GROMACS .gro file of C-alpha atoms in nm:
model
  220
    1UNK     CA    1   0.000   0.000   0.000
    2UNK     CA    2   0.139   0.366  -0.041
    3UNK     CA    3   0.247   0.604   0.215
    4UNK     CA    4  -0.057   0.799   0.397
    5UNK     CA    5  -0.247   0.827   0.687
    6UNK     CA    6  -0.301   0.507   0.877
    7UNK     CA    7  -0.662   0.512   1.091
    8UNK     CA    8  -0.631   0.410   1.423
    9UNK     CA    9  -0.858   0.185   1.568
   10UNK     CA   10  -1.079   0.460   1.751
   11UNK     CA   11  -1.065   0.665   1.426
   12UNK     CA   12  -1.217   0.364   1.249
   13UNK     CA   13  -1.509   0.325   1.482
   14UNK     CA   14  -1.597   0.674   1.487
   15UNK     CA   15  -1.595   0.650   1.095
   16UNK     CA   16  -1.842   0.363   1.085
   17UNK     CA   17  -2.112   0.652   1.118
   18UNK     CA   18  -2.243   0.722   0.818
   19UNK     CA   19  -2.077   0.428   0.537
   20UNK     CA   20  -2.157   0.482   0.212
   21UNK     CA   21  -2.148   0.215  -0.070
   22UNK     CA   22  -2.136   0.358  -0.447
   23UNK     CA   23  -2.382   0.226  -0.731
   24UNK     CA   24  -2.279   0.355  -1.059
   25UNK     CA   25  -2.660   0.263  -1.139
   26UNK     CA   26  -2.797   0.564  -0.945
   27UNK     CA   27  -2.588   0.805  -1.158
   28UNK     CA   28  -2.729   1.112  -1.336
   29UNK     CA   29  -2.688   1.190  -1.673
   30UNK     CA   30  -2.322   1.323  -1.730
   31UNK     CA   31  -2.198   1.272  -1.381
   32UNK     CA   32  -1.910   1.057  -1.276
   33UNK     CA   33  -1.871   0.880  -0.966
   34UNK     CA   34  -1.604   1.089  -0.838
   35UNK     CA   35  -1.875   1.384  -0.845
   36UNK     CA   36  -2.130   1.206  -0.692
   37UNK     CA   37  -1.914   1.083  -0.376
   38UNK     CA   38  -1.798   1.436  -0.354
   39UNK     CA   39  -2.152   1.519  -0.295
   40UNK     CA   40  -2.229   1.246  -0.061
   41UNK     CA   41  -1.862   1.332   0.136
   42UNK     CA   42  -1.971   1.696   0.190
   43UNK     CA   43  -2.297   1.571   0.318
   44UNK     CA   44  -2.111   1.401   0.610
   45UNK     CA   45  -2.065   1.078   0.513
   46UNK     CA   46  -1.798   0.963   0.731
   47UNK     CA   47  -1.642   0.646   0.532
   48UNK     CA   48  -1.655   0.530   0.102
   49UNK     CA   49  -1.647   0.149  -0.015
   50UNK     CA   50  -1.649   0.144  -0.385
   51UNK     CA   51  -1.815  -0.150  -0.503
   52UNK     CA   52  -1.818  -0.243  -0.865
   53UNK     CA   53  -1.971  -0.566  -1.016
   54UNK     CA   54  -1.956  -0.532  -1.355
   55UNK     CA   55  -1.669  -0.285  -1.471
   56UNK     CA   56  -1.335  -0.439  -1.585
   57UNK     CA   57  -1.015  -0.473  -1.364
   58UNK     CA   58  -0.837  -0.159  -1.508
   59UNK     CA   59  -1.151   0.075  -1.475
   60UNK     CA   60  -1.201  -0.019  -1.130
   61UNK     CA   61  -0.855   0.038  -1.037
   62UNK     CA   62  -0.860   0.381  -1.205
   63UNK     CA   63  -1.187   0.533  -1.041
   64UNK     CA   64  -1.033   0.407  -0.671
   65UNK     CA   65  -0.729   0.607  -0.783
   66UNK     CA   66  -0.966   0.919  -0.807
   67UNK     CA   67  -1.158   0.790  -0.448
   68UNK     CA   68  -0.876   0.708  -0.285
   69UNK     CA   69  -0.736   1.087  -0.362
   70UNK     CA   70  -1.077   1.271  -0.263
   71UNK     CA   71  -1.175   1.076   0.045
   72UNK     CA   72  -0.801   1.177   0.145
   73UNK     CA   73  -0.927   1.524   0.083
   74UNK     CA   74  -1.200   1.456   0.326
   75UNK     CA   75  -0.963   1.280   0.616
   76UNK     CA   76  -1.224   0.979   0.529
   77UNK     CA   77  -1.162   0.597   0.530
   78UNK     CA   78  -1.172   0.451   0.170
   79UNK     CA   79  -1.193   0.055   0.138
   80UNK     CA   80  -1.305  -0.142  -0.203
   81UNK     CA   81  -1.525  -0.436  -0.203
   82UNK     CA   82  -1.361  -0.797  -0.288
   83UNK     CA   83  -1.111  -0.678  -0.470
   84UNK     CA   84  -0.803  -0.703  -0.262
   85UNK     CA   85  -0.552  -0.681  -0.547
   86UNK     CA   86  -0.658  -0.366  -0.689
   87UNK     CA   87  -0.683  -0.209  -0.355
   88UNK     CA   88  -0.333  -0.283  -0.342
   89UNK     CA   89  -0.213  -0.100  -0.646
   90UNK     CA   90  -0.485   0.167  -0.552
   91UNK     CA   91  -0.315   0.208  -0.208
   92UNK     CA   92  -0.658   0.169  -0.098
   93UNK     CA   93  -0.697   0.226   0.261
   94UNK     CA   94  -0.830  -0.125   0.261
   95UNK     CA   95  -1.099  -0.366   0.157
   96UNK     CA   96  -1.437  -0.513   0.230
   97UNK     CA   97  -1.496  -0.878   0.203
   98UNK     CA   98  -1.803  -1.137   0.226
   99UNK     CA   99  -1.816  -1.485   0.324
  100UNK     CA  100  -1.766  -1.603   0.014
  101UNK     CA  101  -1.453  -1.362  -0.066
  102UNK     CA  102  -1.138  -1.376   0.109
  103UNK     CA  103  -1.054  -1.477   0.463
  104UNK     CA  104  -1.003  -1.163   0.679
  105UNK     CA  105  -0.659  -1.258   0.780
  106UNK     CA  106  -0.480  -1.350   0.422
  107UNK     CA  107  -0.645  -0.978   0.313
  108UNK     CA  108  -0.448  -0.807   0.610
  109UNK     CA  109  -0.127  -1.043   0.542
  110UNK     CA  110  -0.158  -0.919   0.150
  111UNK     CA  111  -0.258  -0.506   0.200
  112UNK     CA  112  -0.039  -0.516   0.557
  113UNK     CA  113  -0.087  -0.472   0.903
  114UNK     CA  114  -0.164  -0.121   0.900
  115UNK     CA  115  -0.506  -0.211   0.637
  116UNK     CA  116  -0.855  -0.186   0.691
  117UNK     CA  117  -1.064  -0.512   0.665
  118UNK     CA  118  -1.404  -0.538   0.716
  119UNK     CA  119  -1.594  -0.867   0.648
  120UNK     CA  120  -1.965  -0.924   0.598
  121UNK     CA  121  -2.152  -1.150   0.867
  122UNK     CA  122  -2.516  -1.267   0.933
  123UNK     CA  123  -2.476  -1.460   1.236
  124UNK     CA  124  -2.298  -1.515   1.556
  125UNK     CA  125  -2.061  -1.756   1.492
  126UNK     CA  126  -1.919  -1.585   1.123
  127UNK     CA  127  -1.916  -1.274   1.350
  128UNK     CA  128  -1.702  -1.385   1.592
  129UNK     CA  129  -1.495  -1.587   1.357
  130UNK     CA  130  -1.416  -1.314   1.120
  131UNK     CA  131  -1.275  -1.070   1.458
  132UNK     CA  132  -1.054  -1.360   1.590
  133UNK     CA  133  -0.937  -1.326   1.230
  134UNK     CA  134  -0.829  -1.011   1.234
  135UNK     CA  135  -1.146  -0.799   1.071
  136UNK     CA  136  -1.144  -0.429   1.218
  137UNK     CA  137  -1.518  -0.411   1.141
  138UNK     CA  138  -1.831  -0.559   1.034
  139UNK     CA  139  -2.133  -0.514   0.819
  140UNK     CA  140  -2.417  -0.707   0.877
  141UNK     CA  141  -2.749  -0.787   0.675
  142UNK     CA  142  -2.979  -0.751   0.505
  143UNK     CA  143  -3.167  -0.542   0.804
  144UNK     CA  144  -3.428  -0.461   0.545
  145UNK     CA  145  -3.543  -0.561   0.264
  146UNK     CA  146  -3.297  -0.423  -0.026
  147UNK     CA  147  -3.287  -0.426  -0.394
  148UNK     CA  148  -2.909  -0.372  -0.370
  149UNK     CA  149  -2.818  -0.732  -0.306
  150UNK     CA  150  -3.065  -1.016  -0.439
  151UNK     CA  151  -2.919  -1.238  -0.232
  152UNK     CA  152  -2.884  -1.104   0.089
  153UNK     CA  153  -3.075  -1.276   0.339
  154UNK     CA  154  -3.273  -1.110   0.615
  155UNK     CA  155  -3.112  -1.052   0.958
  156UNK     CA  156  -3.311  -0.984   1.240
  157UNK     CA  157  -3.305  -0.713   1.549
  158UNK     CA  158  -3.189  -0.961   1.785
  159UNK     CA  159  -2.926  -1.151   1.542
  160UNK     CA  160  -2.783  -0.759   1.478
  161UNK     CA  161  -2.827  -0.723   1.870
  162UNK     CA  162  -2.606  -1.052   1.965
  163UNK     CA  163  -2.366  -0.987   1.703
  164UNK     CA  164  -2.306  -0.643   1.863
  165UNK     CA  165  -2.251  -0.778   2.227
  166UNK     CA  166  -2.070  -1.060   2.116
  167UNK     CA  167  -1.767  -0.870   1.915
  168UNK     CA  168  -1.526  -0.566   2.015
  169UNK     CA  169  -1.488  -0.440   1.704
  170UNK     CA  170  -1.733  -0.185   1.566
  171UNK     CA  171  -2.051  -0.305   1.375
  172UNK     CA  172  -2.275  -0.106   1.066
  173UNK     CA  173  -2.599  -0.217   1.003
  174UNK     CA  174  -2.643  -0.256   0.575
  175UNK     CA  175  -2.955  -0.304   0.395
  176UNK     CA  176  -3.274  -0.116   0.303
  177UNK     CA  177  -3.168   0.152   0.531
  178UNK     CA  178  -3.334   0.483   0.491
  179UNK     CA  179  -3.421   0.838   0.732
  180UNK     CA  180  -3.755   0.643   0.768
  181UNK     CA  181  -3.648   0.342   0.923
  182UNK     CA  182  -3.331   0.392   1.066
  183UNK     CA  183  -3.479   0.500   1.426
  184UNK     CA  184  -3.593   0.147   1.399
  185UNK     CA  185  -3.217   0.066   1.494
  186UNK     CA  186  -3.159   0.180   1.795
  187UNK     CA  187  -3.074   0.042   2.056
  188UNK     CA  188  -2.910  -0.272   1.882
  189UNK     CA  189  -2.534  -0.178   1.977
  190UNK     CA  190  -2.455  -0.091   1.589
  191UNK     CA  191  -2.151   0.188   1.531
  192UNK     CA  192  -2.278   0.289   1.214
  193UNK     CA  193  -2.507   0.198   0.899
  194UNK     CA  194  -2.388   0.128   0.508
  195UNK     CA  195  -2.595   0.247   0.240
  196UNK     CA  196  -2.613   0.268  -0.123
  197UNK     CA  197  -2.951   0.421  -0.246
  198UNK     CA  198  -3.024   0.593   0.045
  199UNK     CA  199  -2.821   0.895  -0.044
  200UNK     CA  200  -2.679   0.841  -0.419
  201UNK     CA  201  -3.008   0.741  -0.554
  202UNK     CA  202  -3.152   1.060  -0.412
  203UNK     CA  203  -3.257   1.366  -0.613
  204UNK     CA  204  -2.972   1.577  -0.384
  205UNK     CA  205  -2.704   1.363  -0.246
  206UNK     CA  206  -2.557   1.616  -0.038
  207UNK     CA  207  -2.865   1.720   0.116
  208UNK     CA  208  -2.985   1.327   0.147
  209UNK     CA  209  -2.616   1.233   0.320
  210UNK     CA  210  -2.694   1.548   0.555
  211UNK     CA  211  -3.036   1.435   0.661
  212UNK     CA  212  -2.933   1.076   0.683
  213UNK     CA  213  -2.617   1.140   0.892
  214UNK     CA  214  -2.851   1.347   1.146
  215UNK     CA  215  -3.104   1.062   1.202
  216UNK     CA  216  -2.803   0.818   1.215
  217UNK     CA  217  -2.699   1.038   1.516
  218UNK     CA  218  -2.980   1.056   1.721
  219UNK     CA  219  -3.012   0.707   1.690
  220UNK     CA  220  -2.638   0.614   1.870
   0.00000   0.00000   0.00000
């Protein structure tokens, strides 16, 4: 990974506030990606995963050059999702990995100690397996139904609750989130919440990151 600023464990958790996930899908006509997580970074959101499904190796790795440079802008955390080569040639702050993906601990021994790794869980047990690992974080889901993921599976209150009080390490709730529901969440132990159409689906995504990151607030 390049030279930068390495985020400290308490700077991490304080960063899991308001995580936002890009969707090219959601873009306007004429606007890049770059533009629209400007807009969502000056609305507050506190930490960027770029996640890209269907765009080639060498276009990923050239739009997190351009994230990795404006989230640095912003003193924000940026991580890409799978993708644990190209976050290495991005100097990435890190990377974001499911169950399926890479183990939490070969990610850290490839990107280096000083890397961010966050693995997706949905119960207990991959929870607590993916912190005695070495993951600095987790997101866990679906906590409402989401278009975002057709295969995320539904996670209840109480499996988000456990996972919480069983783990050190902070905890975002992901899926279906929006200002409407997310009061529904407190209470559950969560650091943060991840979100994709929530605020770069939205008409204004400054204003919609703003709003969010307010109700996000009250409800830790």
């Amino acid at each position: 990974m390049k030279a930068g600023h390495r985020f400290t464990k308490d700077e991490i958790r304080r960063a899991m506030e308001l995580y936002a996930v890009t969707d090219r899908r959601w873009l306007k006509p004429g606007q890049t990606l770059t533009e629209a997580v400007r807009e969502a970074l000056k609305g507050g959101a506190t930490f960027v995963q770029l996640r890209e499904k269907e765009m080639d190796a060498a276009g990923i790795e050239a739009e997190a050059g351009e994230l990795k440079q404006l989230c640095g802008e912003f003193g924000v955390p940026f991580v890409i999702d799978d993708a644990v080569d190209i976050a290495v040639r991005a100097g990435a702050d890190g990377v974001h990995v499911g169950q399926e993906d890479m183990e939490a601990g070969r990610a850290r021994t490839l990107l280096g100690g000083d890397a961010i790794v966050g693995v997706s869980a949905e119960t207990v047990e991959e929870a607590v397996l993916a912190e005695k690992n070495g993951a600095d974080y987790l997101g866990v889901g679906a906590v409402f139904p989401t278009g975002s993921k057709d295969d995320a599976i539904p996670v209840g209150f109480d499996t988000l609750r456990n996972i919480c009080e069983a783990v050190s390490i902070p905890v975002i709730a992901i899926g279906g989130i929006t200002k409407d529901n997310v009061r529904k969440l407190r209470g559950t132990g969560i650091a943060g919440i991840a979100v994709i159409s929530a605020i770069f689906a939205q008409p204004d995504i400054r204003k919609a990151a703003e709003e969010l990151r307010e109700h996000v607030r009250q409800v830790l």
